[in-house]
Amino acid sequence: MDDYLEIHKQFEFSYLLIGLLEVHLRQRIPLTLGKNYASDHPHWYSHLPLNERGQKSLTVALQMSRNSPENYLPLSFWRFLLSNKNYGSLWLPSLHAIFPEISSPKRMNIFRTIDKNMDTALRLRNNVAHFNFDALKNMQYSQERVKWLLLNLGVESRFLDHPL
């Protein structure tokens, strides 16, 4: 029985971290892109270099809400925007600003760390969503990577303490 309680706590904490990450990304990315591209594009998403999957996600989100499509975009959408494919097109001109706690955020090694940590966050999300109990062995590591992202997004550390 204790094992189930521990599993529950790990999955619950992971779910909380992923939720916090998703909320902060969907608040900050549109705001930052909107500021930097407002004169050239009518919407924060107008200029995004999306792949087919990203475009489909955006189309569905726009059908759900023209005013706030960001509320309907999956974590994979935000992860794509912060992937290495977008270093020159999105990161350098604007998205580096969403991480206020990182000094010299435009450096390539910082961006690579964010890219890797976003990949870990997406895998953690998938493992939690699909109840992958095999992921428990790496769950604490994944939680630490997501916490790193959240701390550098400016989320207070007191919100990131594990409730164990």
Backbone as JSON Lines, residues from 0, in Angstrom:
{"i":0,"aa":"M","n":[0.81,-1.2,0.0],"ca":[0.0,0.0,0.0],"c":[0.86,1.27,0.0]}
{"i":1,"aa":"D","n":[1.96,1.24,0.73],"ca":[2.84,2.4,0.76],"c":[3.39,2.73,-0.62]}
{"i":2,"aa":"D","n":[3.63,1.68,-1.42],"ca":[4.14,1.91,-2.77],"c":[3.15,2.72,-3.6]}
{"i":3,"aa":"Y","n":[1.87,2.41,-3.46],"ca":[0.84,3.14,-4.2],"c":[0.77,4.59,-3.75]}
{"i":4,"aa":"L","n":[0.95,4.82,-2.47],"ca":[0.94,6.18,-1.96],"c":[2.12,6.97,-2.52]}
{"i":5,"aa":"E","n":[3.27,6.35,-2.57],"ca":[4.46,7.0,-3.14],"c":[4.27,7.27,-4.63]}
{"i":6,"aa":"I","n":[3.74,6.3,-5.34],"ca":[3.47,6.48,-6.77],"c":[2.51,7.65,-6.98]}
{"i":7,"aa":"H","n":[1.47,7.68,-6.17],"ca":[0.48,8.76,-6.27],"c":[1.15,10.12,-6.05]}
{"i":8,"aa":"K","n":[1.98,10.23,-5.04],"ca":[2.64,11.5,-4.74],"c":[3.55,11.94,-5.88]}
{"i":9,"aa":"Q","n":[4.31,11.0,-6.44],"ca":[5.22,11.34,-7.53],"c":[4.45,11.8,-8.78]}
{"i":10,"aa":"F","n":[3.41,11.08,-9.12],"ca":[2.61,11.45,-10.29],"c":[1.89,12.78,-10.05]}
{"i":11,"aa":"E","n":[1.35,12.96,-8.87],"ca":[0.64,14.19,-8.55],"c":[1.58,15.4,-8.62]}
{"i":12,"aa":"F","n":[2.77,15.27,-8.05],"ca":[3.72,16.37,-8.07],"c":[4.18,16.66,-9.5]}
{"i":13,"aa":"S","n":[4.41,15.61,-10.28],"ca":[4.8,15.8,-11.68],"c":[3.7,16.54,-12.44]}
{"i":14,"aa":"Y","n":[2.47,16.15,-12.21],"ca":[1.33,16.79,-12.87],"c":[1.25,18.27,-12.51]}
{"i":15,"aa":"L","n":[1.49,18.59,-11.24],"ca":[1.5,19.98,-10.8],"c":[2.59,20.77,-11.51]}
{"i":16,"aa":"L","n":[3.8,20.22,-11.56],"ca":[4.9,20.92,-12.21],"c":[4.62,21.17,-13.69]}
{"i":17,"aa":"I","n":[4.12,20.16,-14.38],"ca":[3.81,20.31,-15.8],"c":[2.72,21.36,-16.0]}
{"i":18,"aa":"G","n":[1.72,21.34,-15.13],"ca":[0.65,22.34,-15.22],"c":[1.18,23.75,-15.03]}
{"i":19,"aa":"L","n":[2.04,23.94,-14.04],"ca":[2.64,25.26,-13.81],"c":[3.46,25.7,-15.02]}
{"i":20,"aa":"L","n":[4.23,24.78,-15.57],"ca":[5.04,25.11,-16.75],"c":[4.15,25.53,-17.91]}
{"i":21,"aa":"E","n":[3.13,24.76,-18.15],"ca":[2.24,25.06,-19.28],"c":[1.56,26.42,-19.11]}
{"i":22,"aa":"V","n":[1.07,26.7,-17.91],"ca":[0.41,27.98,-17.65],"c":[1.36,29.14,-17.88]}
{"i":23,"aa":"H","n":[2.58,29.02,-17.37],"ca":[3.53,30.13,-17.52],"c":[3.96,30.31,-18.97]}
{"i":24,"aa":"L","n":[4.13,29.23,-19.7],"ca":[4.5,29.35,-21.12],"c":[3.36,29.98,-21.92]}
{"i":25,"aa":"R","n":[2.14,29.58,-21.68],"ca":[1.03,30.13,-22.47],"c":[0.7,31.56,-22.08]}
{"i":26,"aa":"Q","n":[1.19,32.03,-20.95],"ca":[1.06,33.44,-20.6],"c":[2.19,34.26,-21.2]}
{"i":27,"aa":"R","n":[3.4,33.78,-21.06],"ca":[4.57,34.58,-21.43],"c":[4.91,34.58,-22.91]}
{"i":28,"aa":"I","n":[4.79,33.45,-23.55],"ca":[5.17,33.4,-24.96],"c":[4.29,34.31,-25.82]}
{"i":29,"aa":"P","n":[2.96,34.23,-25.73],"ca":[2.15,35.15,-26.54],"c":[2.41,36.63,-26.21]}
{"i":30,"aa":"L","n":[2.57,36.92,-24.94],"ca":[2.85,38.3,-24.54],"c":[4.16,38.8,-25.15]}
{"i":31,"aa":"T","n":[5.19,37.99,-25.06],"ca":[6.5,38.36,-25.59],"c":[6.5,38.47,-27.11]}
{"i":32,"aa":"L","n":[5.91,37.5,-27.77],"ca":[5.85,37.56,-29.23],"c":[4.97,38.72,-29.69]}
{"i":33,"aa":"G","n":[3.9,38.98,-28.97],"ca":[3.01,40.09,-29.31],"c":[3.71,41.44,-29.22]}
{"i":34,"aa":"K","n":[4.54,41.61,-28.21],"ca":[5.29,42.86,-28.04],"c":[6.31,43.05,-29.16]}
{"i":35,"aa":"N","n":[7.02,41.99,-29.49],"ca":[8.11,42.1,-30.45],"c":[7.67,42.16,-31.9]}
{"i":36,"aa":"Y","n":[6.48,41.66,-32.19],"ca":[6.06,41.61,-33.58],"c":[4.75,42.36,-33.83]}
{"i":37,"aa":"A","n":[4.31,43.16,-32.87],"ca":[3.01,43.82,-32.96],"c":[2.88,44.71,-34.19]}
{"i":38,"aa":"S","n":[3.93,45.4,-34.57],"ca":[3.82,46.31,-35.7],"c":[3.76,45.58,-37.04]}
{"i":39,"aa":"D","n":[4.37,44.41,-37.1],"ca":[4.42,43.65,-38.36],"c":[3.29,42.65,-38.53]}
{"i":40,"aa":"H","n":[2.74,42.16,-37.42],"ca":[1.76,41.08,-37.46],"c":[0.59,41.4,-36.54]}
{"i":41,"aa":"P","n":[-0.63,41.13,-36.98],"ca":[-1.79,41.47,-36.16],"c":[-1.96,40.6,-34.91]}
{"i":42,"aa":"H","n":[-1.4,39.38,-34.91],"ca":[-1.54,38.46,-33.79],"c":[-0.19,37.87,-33.44]}
{"i":43,"aa":"W","n":[-0.02,37.5,-32.19],"ca":[1.26,36.94,-31.73],"c":[1.66,35.69,-32.51]}
{"i":44,"aa":"Y","n":[0.71,34.97,-33.04],"ca":[0.97,33.71,-33.74],"c":[1.09,33.86,-35.25]}
{"i":45,"aa":"S","n":[0.92,35.05,-35.77],"ca":[0.88,35.26,-37.22],"c":[2.18,34.89,-37.95]}
{"i":46,"aa":"H","n":[3.31,35.07,-37.32],"ca":[4.59,34.89,-38.0],"c":[5.32,33.6,-37.63]}
{"i":47,"aa":"L","n":[4.7,32.75,-36.86],"ca":[5.4,31.57,-36.35],"c":[5.79,30.58,-37.45]}
{"i":48,"aa":"P","n":[7.02,30.09,-37.39],"ca":[7.46,29.08,-38.37],"c":[7.03,27.68,-37.9]}
{"i":49,"aa":"L","n":[5.77,27.37,-38.12],"ca":[5.21,26.12,-37.61],"c":[5.34,24.98,-38.61]}
{"i":50,"aa":"N","n":[5.49,23.79,-38.07],"ca":[5.42,22.6,-38.9],"c":[3.94,22.23,-39.07]}
{"i":51,"aa":"E","n":[3.67,21.15,-39.77],"ca":[2.28,20.76,-40.05],"c":[1.5,20.49,-38.76]}
{"i":52,"aa":"R","n":[2.13,19.81,-37.85],"ca":[1.47,19.49,-36.57],"c":[1.17,20.76,-35.76]}
{"i":53,"aa":"G","n":[2.13,21.68,-35.72],"ca":[1.94,22.94,-35.01],"c":[0.83,23.78,-35.63]}
{"i":54,"aa":"Q","n":[0.79,23.8,-36.94],"ca":[-0.25,24.55,-37.64],"c":[-1.62,23.96,-37.35]}
{"i":55,"aa":"K","n":[-1.7,22.63,-37.31],"ca":[-2.97,21.98,-37.0],"c":[-3.42,22.31,-35.58]}
{"i":56,"aa":"S","n":[-2.49,22.27,-34.63],"ca":[-2.82,22.63,-33.25],"c":[-3.32,24.07,-33.15]}
{"i":57,"aa":"L","n":[-2.65,24.97,-33.86],"ca":[-3.06,26.37,-33.84],"c":[-4.43,26.55,-34.48]}
{"i":58,"aa":"T","n":[-4.69,25.87,-35.58],"ca":[-6.0,25.96,-36.25],"c":[-7.12,25.5,-35.32]}
{"i":59,"aa":"V","n":[-6.91,24.39,-34.64],"ca":[-7.91,23.89,-33.68],"c":[-8.11,24.89,-32.55]}
{"i":60,"aa":"A","n":[-7.02,25.43,-32.02],"ca":[-7.11,26.4,-30.93],"c":[-7.86,27.66,-31.37]}
{"i":61,"aa":"L","n":[-7.62,28.1,-32.59],"ca":[-8.31,29.29,-33.1],"c":[-9.8,29.02,-33.3]}
{"i":62,"aa":"Q","n":[-10.15,27.8,-33.66],"ca":[-11.56,27.45,-33.78],"c":[-12.25,27.48,-32.41]}
{"i":63,"aa":"M","n":[-11.5,27.17,-31.39],"ca":[-12.06,27.17,-30.04],"c":[-12.15,28.57,-29.46]}
{"i":64,"aa":"S","n":[-11.17,29.41,-29.79],"ca":[-11.17,30.79,-29.28],"c":[-10.27,31.67,-30.14]}
{"i":65,"aa":"R","n":[-10.88,32.6,-30.84],"ca":[-10.1,33.55,-31.63],"c":[-9.37,34.55,-30.74]}
{"i":66,"aa":"N","n":[-9.95,34.86,-29.59],"ca":[-9.36,35.85,-28.69],"c":[-8.21,35.3,-27.85]}
{"i":67,"aa":"S","n":[-8.28,34.04,-27.47],"ca":[-7.25,33.45,-26.6],"c":[-6.91,32.02,-27.03]}
{"i":68,"aa":"P","n":[-6.39,31.84,-28.22],"ca":[-6.08,30.47,-28.67],"c":[-5.02,29.8,-27.81]}
{"i":69,"aa":"E","n":[-4.17,30.61,-27.16],"ca":[-3.1,30.04,-26.33],"c":[-3.63,29.13,-25.23]}
{"i":70,"aa":"N","n":[-4.87,29.37,-24.8],"ca":[-5.46,28.54,-23.74],"c":[-5.81,27.14,-24.22]}
{"i":71,"aa":"Y","n":[-5.74,26.9,-25.51],"ca":[-6.13,25.62,-26.09],"c":[-4.99,24.92,-26.83]}
{"i":72,"aa":"L","n":[-3.79,25.43,-26.65],"ca":[-2.63,24.84,-27.32],"c":[-1.95,23.84,-26.39]}
{"i":73,"aa":"P","n":[-1.53,22.7,-26.92],"ca":[-0.9,21.67,-26.08],"c":[0.54,22.03,-25.72]}
{"i":74,"aa":"L","n":[1.05,21.35,-24.72],"ca":[2.43,21.57,-24.31],"c":[3.4,21.32,-25.47]}
{"i":75,"aa":"S","n":[3.08,20.38,-26.33],"ca":[3.96,20.1,-27.47],"c":[4.11,21.32,-28.39]}
{"i":76,"aa":"F","n":[3.1,22.16,-28.46],"ca":[3.17,23.39,-29.26],"c":[4.25,24.32,-28.69]}
{"i":77,"aa":"W","n":[4.19,24.54,-27.37],"ca":[5.16,25.43,-26.72],"c":[6.55,24.83,-26.79]}
{"i":78,"aa":"R","n":[6.63,23.5,-26.65],"ca":[7.92,22.83,-26.72],"c":[8.56,23.05,-28.11]}
{"i":79,"aa":"F","n":[7.75,22.97,-29.17],"ca":[8.26,23.19,-30.52],"c":[8.81,24.61,-30.67]}
{"i":80,"aa":"L","n":[8.11,25.6,-30.12],"ca":[8.59,26.97,-30.24],"c":[9.95,27.16,-29.57]}
{"i":81,"aa":"L","n":[10.22,26.37,-28.54],"ca":[11.48,26.47,-27.81],"c":[12.48,25.39,-28.24]}
{"i":82,"aa":"S","n":[12.27,24.81,-29.41],"ca":[13.19,23.78,-29.89],"c":[14.32,24.41,-30.7]}
{"i":83,"aa":"N","n":[15.37,23.62,-30.91],"ca":[16.56,24.14,-31.6],"c":[16.27,24.64,-33.01]}
{"i":84,"aa":"K","n":[15.17,24.22,-33.6],"ca":[14.81,24.69,-34.94],"c":[14.53,26.2,-34.96]}
{"i":85,"aa":"N","n":[14.2,26.75,-33.79],"ca":[13.77,28.14,-33.72],"c":[14.76,29.05,-33.0]}
{"i":86,"aa":"Y","n":[15.99,28.64,-32.89],"ca":[16.99,29.46,-32.2],"c":[17.13,30.83,-32.87]}
{"i":87,"aa":"G","n":[17.34,30.85,-34.16],"ca":[17.53,32.13,-34.86],"c":[16.24,32.88,-35.11]}
{"i":88,"aa":"S","n":[15.18,32.16,-35.39],"ca":[13.94,32.82,-35.79],"c":[13.09,33.32,-34.62]}
{"i":89,"aa":"L","n":[13.11,32.63,-33.49],"ca":[12.27,33.04,-32.35],"c":[13.05,33.33,-31.08]}
{"i":90,"aa":"W","n":[14.04,32.5,-30.78],"ca":[14.76,32.65,-29.52],"c":[15.57,33.95,-29.46]}
{"i":91,"aa":"L","n":[16.43,34.15,-30.42],"ca":[17.31,35.32,-30.39],"c":[16.54,36.64,-30.44]}
{"i":92,"aa":"P","n":[15.56,36.78,-31.32],"ca":[14.88,38.08,-31.35],"c":[13.92,38.31,-30.18]}
{"i":93,"aa":"S","n":[13.35,37.26,-29.57],"ca":[12.35,37.55,-28.55],"c":[12.2,36.54,-27.42]}
{"i":94,"aa":"L","n":[12.11,35.24,-27.72],"ca":[11.72,34.29,-26.69],"c":[12.72,34.14,-25.54]}
{"i":95,"aa":"H","n":[13.96,34.56,-25.74],"ca":[14.92,34.51,-24.63],"c":[14.43,35.34,-23.44]}
{"i":96,"aa":"A","n":[13.58,36.32,-23.71],"ca":[13.1,37.23,-22.66],"c":[12.11,36.58,-21.7]}
{"i":97,"aa":"I","n":[11.57,35.41,-22.04],"ca":[10.61,34.8,-21.13],"c":[11.29,34.15,-19.93]}
{"i":98,"aa":"F","n":[12.61,34.06,-19.96],"ca":[13.38,33.48,-18.86],"c":[14.18,34.59,-18.15]}
{"i":99,"aa":"P","n":[13.52,35.39,-17.32],"ca":[14.19,36.54,-16.71],"c":[15.28,36.18,-15.71]}
{"i":100,"aa":"E","n":[15.3,34.97,-15.21],"ca":[16.27,34.58,-14.2],"c":[17.58,34.05,-14.79]}
{"i":101,"aa":"I","n":[17.68,34.01,-16.1],"ca":[18.9,33.52,-16.74],"c":[19.73,34.71,-17.22]}
{"i":102,"aa":"S","n":[20.97,34.76,-16.74],"ca":[21.85,35.8,-17.26],"c":[22.41,35.32,-18.59]}
{"i":103,"aa":"S","n":[22.54,36.2,-19.52],"ca":[23.01,35.88,-20.88],"c":[22.18,34.78,-21.53]}
{"i":104,"aa":"P","n":[20.86,34.95,-21.61],"ca":[20.0,33.89,-22.14],"c":[20.16,33.61,-23.63]}
{"i":105,"aa":"K","n":[20.81,34.49,-24.36],"ca":[20.97,34.28,-25.8],"c":[22.1,33.3,-26.13]}
{"i":106,"aa":"R","n":[22.89,32.94,-25.14],"ca":[24.0,32.01,-25.39],"c":[23.46,30.66,-25.83]}
{"i":107,"aa":"M","n":[24.14,30.06,-26.8],"ca":[23.7,28.8,-27.38],"c":[23.63,27.68,-26.33]}
{"i":108,"aa":"N","n":[24.59,27.62,-25.4],"ca":[24.56,26.55,-24.41],"c":[23.36,26.68,-23.48]}
{"i":109,"aa":"I","n":[22.93,27.88,-23.19],"ca":[21.72,28.1,-22.38],"c":[20.51,27.63,-23.17]}
{"i":110,"aa":"F","n":[20.46,28.0,-24.43],"ca":[19.33,27.57,-25.26],"c":[19.27,26.05,-25.37]}
{"i":111,"aa":"R","n":[20.41,25.41,-25.52],"ca":[20.44,23.94,-25.6],"c":[19.92,23.31,-24.3]}
{"i":112,"aa":"T","n":[20.26,23.92,-23.17],"ca":[19.75,23.42,-21.88],"c":[18.24,23.56,-21.83]}
{"i":113,"aa":"I","n":[17.72,24.67,-22.28],"ca":[16.27,24.87,-22.29],"c":[15.62,23.87,-23.24]}
{"i":114,"aa":"D","n":[16.2,23.68,-24.4],"ca":[15.68,22.72,-25.37],"c":[15.62,21.32,-24.76]}
{"i":115,"aa":"K","n":[16.69,20.88,-24.12],"ca":[16.74,19.55,-23.5],"c":[15.73,19.45,-22.36]}
{"i":116,"aa":"N","n":[15.65,20.49,-21.54],"ca":[14.72,20.46,-20.41],"c":[13.27,20.49,-20.87]}
{"i":117,"aa":"M","n":[12.99,21.17,-21.96],"ca":[11.63,21.15,-22.51],"c":[11.3,19.77,-23.05]}
{"i":118,"aa":"D","n":[12.28,19.11,-23.64],"ca":[12.06,17.74,-24.11],"c":[11.77,16.82,-22.93]}
{"i":119,"aa":"T","n":[12.51,16.98,-21.86],"ca":[12.28,16.19,-20.64],"c":[10.89,16.49,-20.08]}
{"i":120,"aa":"A","n":[10.49,17.75,-20.09],"ca":[9.16,18.13,-19.58],"c":[8.06,17.47,-20.4]}
{"i":121,"aa":"L","n":[8.22,17.45,-21.7],"ca":[7.2,16.83,-22.55],"c":[7.13,15.32,-22.31]}
{"i":122,"aa":"R","n":[8.28,14.69,-22.14],"ca":[8.28,13.25,-21.85],"c":[7.66,12.98,-20.48]}
{"i":123,"aa":"L","n":[7.94,13.84,-19.5],"ca":[7.33,13.68,-18.18],"c":[5.82,13.82,-18.29]}
{"i":124,"aa":"R","n":[5.37,14.79,-19.04],"ca":[3.94,14.98,-19.23],"c":[3.3,13.74,-19.84]}
{"i":125,"aa":"N","n":[3.94,13.2,-20.85],"ca":[3.4,12.0,-21.5],"c":[3.41,10.79,-20.56]}
{"i":126,"aa":"N","n":[4.46,10.65,-19.78],"ca":[4.53,9.54,-18.83],"c":[3.45,9.64,-17.77]}
{"i":127,"aa":"V","n":[3.19,10.83,-17.3],"ca":[2.14,11.03,-16.29],"c":[0.76,10.81,-16.93]}
{"i":128,"aa":"A","n":[0.55,11.38,-18.1],"ca":[-0.76,11.27,-18.75],"c":[-1.11,9.83,-19.1]}
{"i":129,"aa":"H","n":[-0.1,9.02,-19.37],"ca":[-0.34,7.63,-19.78],"c":[-0.03,6.63,-18.67]}
{"i":130,"aa":"F","n":[0.13,7.14,-17.45],"ca":[0.39,6.28,-16.29],"c":[1.5,5.28,-16.56]}
{"i":131,"aa":"N","n":[2.61,5.79,-17.04],"ca":[3.77,4.94,-17.32],"c":[4.55,4.75,-16.02]}
{"i":132,"aa":"F","n":[4.27,3.66,-15.32],"ca":[4.9,3.4,-14.04],"c":[6.39,3.11,-14.18]}
{"i":133,"aa":"D","n":[6.82,2.68,-15.35],"ca":[8.25,2.47,-15.57],"c":[9.04,3.78,-15.49]}
{"i":134,"aa":"A","n":[8.36,4.88,-15.7],"ca":[9.01,6.2,-15.67],"c":[9.35,6.64,-14.26]}
{"i":135,"aa":"L","n":[8.85,5.96,-13.26],"ca":[9.12,6.34,-11.87],"c":[10.6,6.4,-11.56]}
{"i":136,"aa":"K","n":[11.38,5.53,-12.17],"ca":[12.82,5.49,-11.87],"c":[13.53,6.78,-12.28]}
{"i":137,"aa":"N","n":[12.98,7.5,-13.27],"ca":[13.58,8.76,-13.73],"c":[12.73,9.98,-13.39]}
{"i":138,"aa":"M","n":[11.66,9.78,-12.68],"ca":[10.7,10.86,-12.47],"c":[11.3,12.01,-11.65]}
{"i":139,"aa":"Q","n":[12.08,11.71,-10.64],"ca":[12.67,12.78,-9.83],"c":[13.62,13.63,-10.68]}
{"i":140,"aa":"Y","n":[14.42,13.0,-11.53],"ca":[15.3,13.75,-12.43],"c":[14.48,14.66,-13.33]}
{"i":141,"aa":"S","n":[13.41,14.13,-13.91],"ca":[12.55,14.92,-14.8],"c":[11.91,16.07,-14.04]}
{"i":142,"aa":"Q","n":[11.49,15.83,-12.83],"ca":[10.9,16.9,-12.01],"c":[11.92,18.01,-11.78]}
{"i":143,"aa":"E","n":[13.16,17.65,-11.54],"ca":[14.21,18.65,-11.33],"c":[14.43,19.51,-12.58]}
{"i":144,"aa":"R","n":[14.37,18.9,-13.75],"ca":[14.53,19.64,-15.0],"c":[13.38,20.63,-15.2]}
{"i":145,"aa":"V","n":[12.16,20.2,-14.89],"ca":[11.0,21.08,-15.01],"c":[11.09,22.19,-13.97]}
{"i":146,"aa":"K","n":[11.52,21.86,-12.77],"ca":[11.69,22.89,-11.74],"c":[12.71,23.93,-12.18]}
{"i":147,"aa":"W","n":[13.78,23.5,-12.84],"ca":[14.79,24.42,-13.35],"c":[14.15,25.41,-14.34]}
{"i":148,"aa":"L","n":[13.33,24.88,-15.24],"ca":[12.63,25.75,-16.2],"c":[11.75,26.74,-15.47]}
{"i":149,"aa":"L","n":[10.98,26.27,-14.51],"ca":[10.06,27.13,-13.77],"c":[10.81,28.2,-12.98]}
{"i":150,"aa":"L","n":[11.87,27.84,-12.31],"ca":[12.65,28.83,-11.56],"c":[13.2,29.91,-12.48]}
{"i":151,"aa":"N","n":[13.64,29.51,-13.66],"ca":[14.2,30.48,-14.6],"c":[13.13,31.27,-15.34]}
{"i":152,"aa":"L","n":[11.9,30.79,-15.31],"ca":[10.76,31.57,-15.8],"c":[10.35,32.62,-14.75]}
{"i":153,"aa":"G","n":[10.91,32.49,-13.55],"ca":[10.61,33.44,-12.48],"c":[9.58,32.95,-11.48]}
{"i":154,"aa":"V","n":[9.24,31.67,-11.51],"ca":[8.3,31.11,-10.54],"c":[9.03,30.96,-9.2]}
{"i":155,"aa":"E","n":[8.39,31.4,-8.14],"ca":[9.0,31.33,-6.82],"c":[9.23,29.89,-6.39]}
{"i":156,"aa":"S","n":[10.38,29.63,-5.81],"ca":[10.75,28.27,-5.42],"c":[9.8,27.67,-4.39]}
{"i":157,"aa":"R","n":[9.15,28.49,-3.58],"ca":[8.23,27.94,-2.56],"c":[7.05,27.22,-3.19]}
{"i":158,"aa":"F","n":[6.75,27.5,-4.45],"ca":[5.67,26.81,-5.15],"c":[6.13,25.48,-5.74]}
{"i":159,"aa":"L","n":[7.43,25.22,-5.67],"ca":[7.99,24.05,-6.33],"c":[8.49,22.99,-5.37]}
{"i":160,"aa":"D","n":[8.19,23.15,-4.11],"ca":[8.6,22.16,-3.12],"c":[7.73,20.93,-3.22]}
{"i":161,"aa":"H","n":[8.37,19.77,-3.16],"ca":[7.64,18.51,-3.21],"c":[6.89,18.32,-1.9]}
{"i":162,"aa":"P","n":[5.62,17.95,-1.97],"ca":[4.8,17.84,-0.76],"c":[5.04,16.59,0.07]}
{"i":163,"aa":"L","n":[6.13,15.88,-0.11],"ca":[6.38,14.65,0.65],"c":[6.73,14.94,2.08]}
